[in-house]
PDB file of C-alpha atoms in Angstrom:
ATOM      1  CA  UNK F   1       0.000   0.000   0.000  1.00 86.00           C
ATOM      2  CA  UNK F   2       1.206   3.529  -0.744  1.00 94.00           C
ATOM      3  CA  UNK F   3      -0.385   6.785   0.164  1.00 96.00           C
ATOM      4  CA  UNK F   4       0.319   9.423  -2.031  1.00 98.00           C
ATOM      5  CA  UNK F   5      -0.551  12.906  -0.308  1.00 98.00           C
ATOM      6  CA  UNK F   6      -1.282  15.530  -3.182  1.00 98.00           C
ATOM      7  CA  UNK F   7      -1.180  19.197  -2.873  1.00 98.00           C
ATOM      8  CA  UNK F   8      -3.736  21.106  -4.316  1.00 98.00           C
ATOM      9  CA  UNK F   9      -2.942  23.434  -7.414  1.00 98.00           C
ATOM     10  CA  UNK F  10      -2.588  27.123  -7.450  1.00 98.00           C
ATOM     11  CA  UNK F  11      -5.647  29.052  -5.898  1.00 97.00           C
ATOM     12  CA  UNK F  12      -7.284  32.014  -6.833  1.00 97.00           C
ATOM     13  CA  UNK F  13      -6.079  33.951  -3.963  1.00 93.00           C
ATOM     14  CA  UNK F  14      -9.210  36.396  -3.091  1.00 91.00           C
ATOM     15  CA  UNK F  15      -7.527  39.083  -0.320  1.00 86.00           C
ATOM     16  CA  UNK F  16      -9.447  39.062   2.570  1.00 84.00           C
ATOM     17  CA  UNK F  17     -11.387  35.919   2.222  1.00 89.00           C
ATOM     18  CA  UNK F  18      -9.920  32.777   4.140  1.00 89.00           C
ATOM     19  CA  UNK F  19      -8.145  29.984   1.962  1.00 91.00           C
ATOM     20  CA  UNK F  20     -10.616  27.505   2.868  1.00 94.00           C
ATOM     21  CA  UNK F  21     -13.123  29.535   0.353  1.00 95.00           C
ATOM     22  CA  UNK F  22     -10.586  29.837  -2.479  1.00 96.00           C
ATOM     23  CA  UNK F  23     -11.066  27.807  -6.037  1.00 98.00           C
ATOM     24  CA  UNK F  24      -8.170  26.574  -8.254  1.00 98.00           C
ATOM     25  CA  UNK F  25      -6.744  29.438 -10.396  1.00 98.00           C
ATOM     26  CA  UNK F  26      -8.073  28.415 -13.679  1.00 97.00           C
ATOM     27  CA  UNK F  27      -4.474  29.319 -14.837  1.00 96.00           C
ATOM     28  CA  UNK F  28      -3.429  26.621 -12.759  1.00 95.00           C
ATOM     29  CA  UNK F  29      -5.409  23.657 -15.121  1.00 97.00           C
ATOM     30  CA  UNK F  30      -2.226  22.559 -17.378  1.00 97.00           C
ATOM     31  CA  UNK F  31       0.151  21.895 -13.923  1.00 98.00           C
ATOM     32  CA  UNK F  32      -2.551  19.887 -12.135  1.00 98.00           C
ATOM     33  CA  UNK F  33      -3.020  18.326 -15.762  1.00 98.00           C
ATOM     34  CA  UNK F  34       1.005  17.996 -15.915  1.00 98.00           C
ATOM     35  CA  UNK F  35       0.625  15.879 -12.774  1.00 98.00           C
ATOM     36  CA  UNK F  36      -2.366  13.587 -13.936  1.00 98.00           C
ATOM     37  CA  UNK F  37      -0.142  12.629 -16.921  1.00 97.00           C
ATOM     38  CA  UNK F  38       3.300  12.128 -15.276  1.00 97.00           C
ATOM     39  CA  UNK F  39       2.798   8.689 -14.668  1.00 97.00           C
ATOM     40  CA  UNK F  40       3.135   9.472 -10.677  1.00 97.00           C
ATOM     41  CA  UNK F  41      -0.302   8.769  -9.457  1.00 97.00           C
ATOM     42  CA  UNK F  42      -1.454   5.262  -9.274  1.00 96.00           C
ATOM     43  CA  UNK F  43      -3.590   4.044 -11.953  1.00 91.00           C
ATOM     44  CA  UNK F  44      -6.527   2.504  -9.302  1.00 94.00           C
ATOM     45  CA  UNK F  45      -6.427   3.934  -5.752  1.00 96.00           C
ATOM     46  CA  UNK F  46      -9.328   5.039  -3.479  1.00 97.00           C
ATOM     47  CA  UNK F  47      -9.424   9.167  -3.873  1.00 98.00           C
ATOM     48  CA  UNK F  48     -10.425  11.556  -1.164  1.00 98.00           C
ATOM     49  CA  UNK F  49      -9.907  15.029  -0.755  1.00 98.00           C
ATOM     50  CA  UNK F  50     -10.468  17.910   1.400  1.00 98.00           C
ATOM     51  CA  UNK F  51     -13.772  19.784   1.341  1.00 98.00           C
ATOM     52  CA  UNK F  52     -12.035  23.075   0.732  1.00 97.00           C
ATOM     53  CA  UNK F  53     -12.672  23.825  -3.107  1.00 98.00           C
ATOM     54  CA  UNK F  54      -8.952  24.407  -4.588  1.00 98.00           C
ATOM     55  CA  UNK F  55      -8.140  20.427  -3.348  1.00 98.00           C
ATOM     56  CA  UNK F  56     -11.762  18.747  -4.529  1.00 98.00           C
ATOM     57  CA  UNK F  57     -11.340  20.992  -7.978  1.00 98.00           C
ATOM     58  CA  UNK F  58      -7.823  19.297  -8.035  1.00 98.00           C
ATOM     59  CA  UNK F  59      -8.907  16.301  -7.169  1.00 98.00           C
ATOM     60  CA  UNK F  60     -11.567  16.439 -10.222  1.00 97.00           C
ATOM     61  CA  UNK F  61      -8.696  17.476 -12.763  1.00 98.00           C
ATOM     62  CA  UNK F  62      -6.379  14.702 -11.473  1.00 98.00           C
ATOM     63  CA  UNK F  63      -8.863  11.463 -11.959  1.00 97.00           C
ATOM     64  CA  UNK F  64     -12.002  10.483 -13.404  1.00 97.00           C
ATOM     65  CA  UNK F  65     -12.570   7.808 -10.156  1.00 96.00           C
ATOM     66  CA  UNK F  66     -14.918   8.997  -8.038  1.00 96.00           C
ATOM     67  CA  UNK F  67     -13.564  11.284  -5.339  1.00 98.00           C
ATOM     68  CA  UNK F  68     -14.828  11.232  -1.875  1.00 98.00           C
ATOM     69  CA  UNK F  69     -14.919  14.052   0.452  1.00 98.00           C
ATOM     70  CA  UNK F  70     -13.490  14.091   4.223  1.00 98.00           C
ATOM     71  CA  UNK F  71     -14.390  17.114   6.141  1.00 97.00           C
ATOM     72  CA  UNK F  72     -10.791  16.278   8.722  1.00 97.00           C
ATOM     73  CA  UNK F  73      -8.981  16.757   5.475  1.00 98.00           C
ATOM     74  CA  UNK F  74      -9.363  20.197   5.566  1.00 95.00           C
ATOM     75  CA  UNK F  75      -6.028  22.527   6.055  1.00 95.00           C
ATOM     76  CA  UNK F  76      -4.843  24.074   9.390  1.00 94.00           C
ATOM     77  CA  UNK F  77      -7.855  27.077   9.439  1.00 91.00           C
ATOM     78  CA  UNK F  78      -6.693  30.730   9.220  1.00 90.00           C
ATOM     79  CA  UNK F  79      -8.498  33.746   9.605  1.00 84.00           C
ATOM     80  CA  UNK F  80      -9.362  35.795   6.150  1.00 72.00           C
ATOM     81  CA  UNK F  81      -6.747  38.451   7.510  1.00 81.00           C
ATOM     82  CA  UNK F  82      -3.983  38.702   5.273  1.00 84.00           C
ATOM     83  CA  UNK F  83      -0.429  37.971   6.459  1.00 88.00           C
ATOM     84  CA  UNK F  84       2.792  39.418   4.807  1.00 89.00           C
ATOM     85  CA  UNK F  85       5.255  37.184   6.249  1.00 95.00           C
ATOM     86  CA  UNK F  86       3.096  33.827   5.072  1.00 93.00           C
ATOM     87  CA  UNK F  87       5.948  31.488   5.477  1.00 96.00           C
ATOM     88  CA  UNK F  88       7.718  33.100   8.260  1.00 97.00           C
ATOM     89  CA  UNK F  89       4.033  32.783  10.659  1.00 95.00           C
ATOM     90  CA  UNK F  90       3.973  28.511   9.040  1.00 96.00           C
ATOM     91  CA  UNK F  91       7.583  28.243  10.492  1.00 97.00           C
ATOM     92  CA  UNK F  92       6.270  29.869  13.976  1.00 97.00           C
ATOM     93  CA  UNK F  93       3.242  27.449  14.144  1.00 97.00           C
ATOM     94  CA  UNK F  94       5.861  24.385  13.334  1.00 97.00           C
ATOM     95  CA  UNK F  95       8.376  25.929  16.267  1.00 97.00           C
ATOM     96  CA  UNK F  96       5.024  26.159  18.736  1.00 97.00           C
ATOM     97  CA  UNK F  97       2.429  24.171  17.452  1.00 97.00           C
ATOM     98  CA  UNK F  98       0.281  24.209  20.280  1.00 97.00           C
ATOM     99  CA  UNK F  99      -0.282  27.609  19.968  1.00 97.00           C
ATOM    100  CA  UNK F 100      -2.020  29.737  17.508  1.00 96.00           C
ATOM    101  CA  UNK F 101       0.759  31.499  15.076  1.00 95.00           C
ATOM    102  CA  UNK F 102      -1.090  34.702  14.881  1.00 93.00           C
ATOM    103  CA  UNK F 103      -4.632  35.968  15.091  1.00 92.00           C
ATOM    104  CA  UNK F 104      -6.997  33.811  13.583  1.00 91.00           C
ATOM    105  CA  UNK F 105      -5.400  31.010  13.047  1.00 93.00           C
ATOM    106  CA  UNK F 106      -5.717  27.476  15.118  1.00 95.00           C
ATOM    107  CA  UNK F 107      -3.086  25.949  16.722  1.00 97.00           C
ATOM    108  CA  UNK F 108      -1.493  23.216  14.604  1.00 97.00           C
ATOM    109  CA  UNK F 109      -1.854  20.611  17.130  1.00 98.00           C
ATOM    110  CA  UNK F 110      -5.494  20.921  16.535  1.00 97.00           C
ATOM    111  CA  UNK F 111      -5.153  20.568  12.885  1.00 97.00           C
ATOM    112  CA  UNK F 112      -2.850  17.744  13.540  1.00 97.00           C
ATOM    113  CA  UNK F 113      -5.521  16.102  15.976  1.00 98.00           C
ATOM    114  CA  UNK F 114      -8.107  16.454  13.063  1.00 98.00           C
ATOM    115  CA  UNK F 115      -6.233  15.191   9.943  1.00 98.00           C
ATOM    116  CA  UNK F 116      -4.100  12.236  11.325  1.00 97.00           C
ATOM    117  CA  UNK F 117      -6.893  10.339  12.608  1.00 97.00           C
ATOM    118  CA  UNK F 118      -9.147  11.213   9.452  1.00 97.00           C
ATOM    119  CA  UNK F 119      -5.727   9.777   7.287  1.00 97.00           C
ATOM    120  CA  UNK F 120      -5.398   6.549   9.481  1.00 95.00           C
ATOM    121  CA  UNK F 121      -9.294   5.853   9.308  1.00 96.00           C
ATOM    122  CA  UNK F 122      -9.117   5.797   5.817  1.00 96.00           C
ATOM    123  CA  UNK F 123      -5.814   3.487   5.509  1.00 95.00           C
ATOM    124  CA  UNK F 124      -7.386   0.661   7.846  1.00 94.00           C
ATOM    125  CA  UNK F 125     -10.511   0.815   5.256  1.00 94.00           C
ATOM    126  CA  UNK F 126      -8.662   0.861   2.494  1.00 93.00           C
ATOM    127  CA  UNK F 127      -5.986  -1.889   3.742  1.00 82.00           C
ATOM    128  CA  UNK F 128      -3.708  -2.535   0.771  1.00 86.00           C
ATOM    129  CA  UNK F 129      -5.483  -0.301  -1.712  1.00 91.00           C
ATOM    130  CA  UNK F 130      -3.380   2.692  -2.833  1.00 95.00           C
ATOM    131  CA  UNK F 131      -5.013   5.757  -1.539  1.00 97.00           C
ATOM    132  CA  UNK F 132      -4.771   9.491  -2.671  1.00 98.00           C
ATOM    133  CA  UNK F 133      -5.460  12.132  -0.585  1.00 98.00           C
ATOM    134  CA  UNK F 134      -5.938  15.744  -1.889  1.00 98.00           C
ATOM    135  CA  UNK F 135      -5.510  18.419   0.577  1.00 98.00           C
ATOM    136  CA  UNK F 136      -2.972  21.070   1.403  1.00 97.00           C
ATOM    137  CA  UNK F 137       0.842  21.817   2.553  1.00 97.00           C
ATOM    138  CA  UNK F 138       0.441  21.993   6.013  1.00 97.00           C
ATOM    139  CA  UNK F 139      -1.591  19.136   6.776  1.00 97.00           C
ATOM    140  CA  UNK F 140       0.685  16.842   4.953  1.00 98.00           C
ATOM    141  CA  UNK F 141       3.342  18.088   6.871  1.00 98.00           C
ATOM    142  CA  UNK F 142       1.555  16.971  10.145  1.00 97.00           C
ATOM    143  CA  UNK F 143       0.792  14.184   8.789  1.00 97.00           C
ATOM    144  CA  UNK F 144       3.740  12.460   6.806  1.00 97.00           C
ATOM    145  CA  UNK F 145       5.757  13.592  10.765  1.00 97.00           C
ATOM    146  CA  UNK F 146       3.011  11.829  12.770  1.00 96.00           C
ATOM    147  CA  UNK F 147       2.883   8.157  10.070  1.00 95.00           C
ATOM    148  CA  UNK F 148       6.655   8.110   9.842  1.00 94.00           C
ATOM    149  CA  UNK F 149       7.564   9.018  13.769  1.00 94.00           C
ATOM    150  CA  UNK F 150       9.815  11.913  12.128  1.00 96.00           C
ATOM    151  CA  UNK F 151       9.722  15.603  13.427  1.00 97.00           C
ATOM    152  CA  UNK F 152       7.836  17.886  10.725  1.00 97.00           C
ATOM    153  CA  UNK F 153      10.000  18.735   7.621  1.00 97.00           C
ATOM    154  CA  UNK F 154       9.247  22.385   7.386  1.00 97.00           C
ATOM    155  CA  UNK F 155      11.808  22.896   4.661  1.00 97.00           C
ATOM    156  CA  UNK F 156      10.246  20.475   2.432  1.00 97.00           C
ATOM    157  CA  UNK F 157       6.756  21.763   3.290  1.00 97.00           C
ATOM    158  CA  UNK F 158       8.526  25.239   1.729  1.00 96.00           C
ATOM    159  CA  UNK F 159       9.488  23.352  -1.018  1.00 97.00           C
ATOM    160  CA  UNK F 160       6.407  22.600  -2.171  1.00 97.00           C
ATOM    161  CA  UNK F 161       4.953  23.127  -5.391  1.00 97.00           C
ATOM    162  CA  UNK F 162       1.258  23.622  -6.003  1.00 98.00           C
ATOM    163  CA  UNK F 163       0.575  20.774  -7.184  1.00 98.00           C
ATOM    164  CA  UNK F 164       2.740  18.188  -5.377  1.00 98.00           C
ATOM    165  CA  UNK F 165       3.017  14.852  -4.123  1.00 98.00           C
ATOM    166  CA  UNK F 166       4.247  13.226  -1.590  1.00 97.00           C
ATOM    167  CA  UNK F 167       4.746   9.782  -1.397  1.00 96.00           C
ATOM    168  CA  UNK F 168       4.736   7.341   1.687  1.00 95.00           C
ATOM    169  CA  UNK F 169       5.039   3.363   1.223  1.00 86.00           C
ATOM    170  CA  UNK F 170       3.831   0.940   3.607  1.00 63.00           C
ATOM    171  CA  UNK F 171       3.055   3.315   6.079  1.00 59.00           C
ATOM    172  CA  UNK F 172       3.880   1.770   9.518  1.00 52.00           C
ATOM    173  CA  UNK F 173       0.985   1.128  12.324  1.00 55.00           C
ATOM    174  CA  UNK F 174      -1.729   3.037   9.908  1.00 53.00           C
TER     175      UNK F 174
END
């Protein structure tokens, strides 16, 4: 079994409306398209994706399977306030994660306490099935640290492209 953790593709960032609300960029079509075709996604796999409509409109670009929605999929909530240092206040939530990073935003332990238990309900039903997830940066952080008993990799969460995959076989005690 391999889970393969997809980010969703570019938003249409809307200033002063949360994430959660924001669509894919239309603009952003060919990359999530780029994706489908690179031969990186299993060919069968149980699909699920966060409720938040950038990752289910990803999700509907990357495969004609029927796509399930999990509301715990959803990315660590922020406010609609706009932040200039973006990545600087993700590295502060990482660094004191049971706290909120600014305003508005949750403390990423509680996104952490939402999304790994959604992920590991869905591996024990899917047993040996390949499953894709489609969901957000952050999250996938949390989670990939919590399945593989690592410490968050906040470098590669910077990394990250929009879309992008990550990849985790045989994930231990799911």
């Amino acid at each position: 079994m391999t889970l393969h953790l997809v980010r969703h593709g570019r938003p249409l960032v809307v200033p002063g409306e949360p994430a959660a609300s924001w669509d894919l960029d239309p603009a952003a079509y060919d990359d999530v398209w780029a994706l489908r075709s690179s031969g990186r996604l299993p060919a069968r796999a149980a699909w699920f994706a966060s409720p938040e409509p950038k990752a289910l409109q990803t999700a509907q670009l990357l495969t004609d399977a029927d796509v399930g929605v999990l509301d715990d999929l959803r990315e660590h909530e922020r406010s609609g306030e706009w932040v200039d240092d973006f990545a600087g206040t993700v590295r502060r939530a990482f660094e004191r994660p049971d706290v909120p990073a600014t305003d508005g935003w949750e403390p990423l332990t509680a996104c952490r306490d939402r999304v790994v238990p959604a992920v590991r309900r869905v591996l024990e039903v899917h047993g040996d099935d390949d499953v894709v997830l489609v969901g957000h940066g952050t999250a996938w952080t949390v989670v990939v640290a919590a399945l593989t008993g690592r410490p968050p990799d906040v470098e590669r969460w910077a990394g990250l492209a929009m879309p992008d995959l990550i990849t985790v076989d045989a994930v231990p005690g799911a």
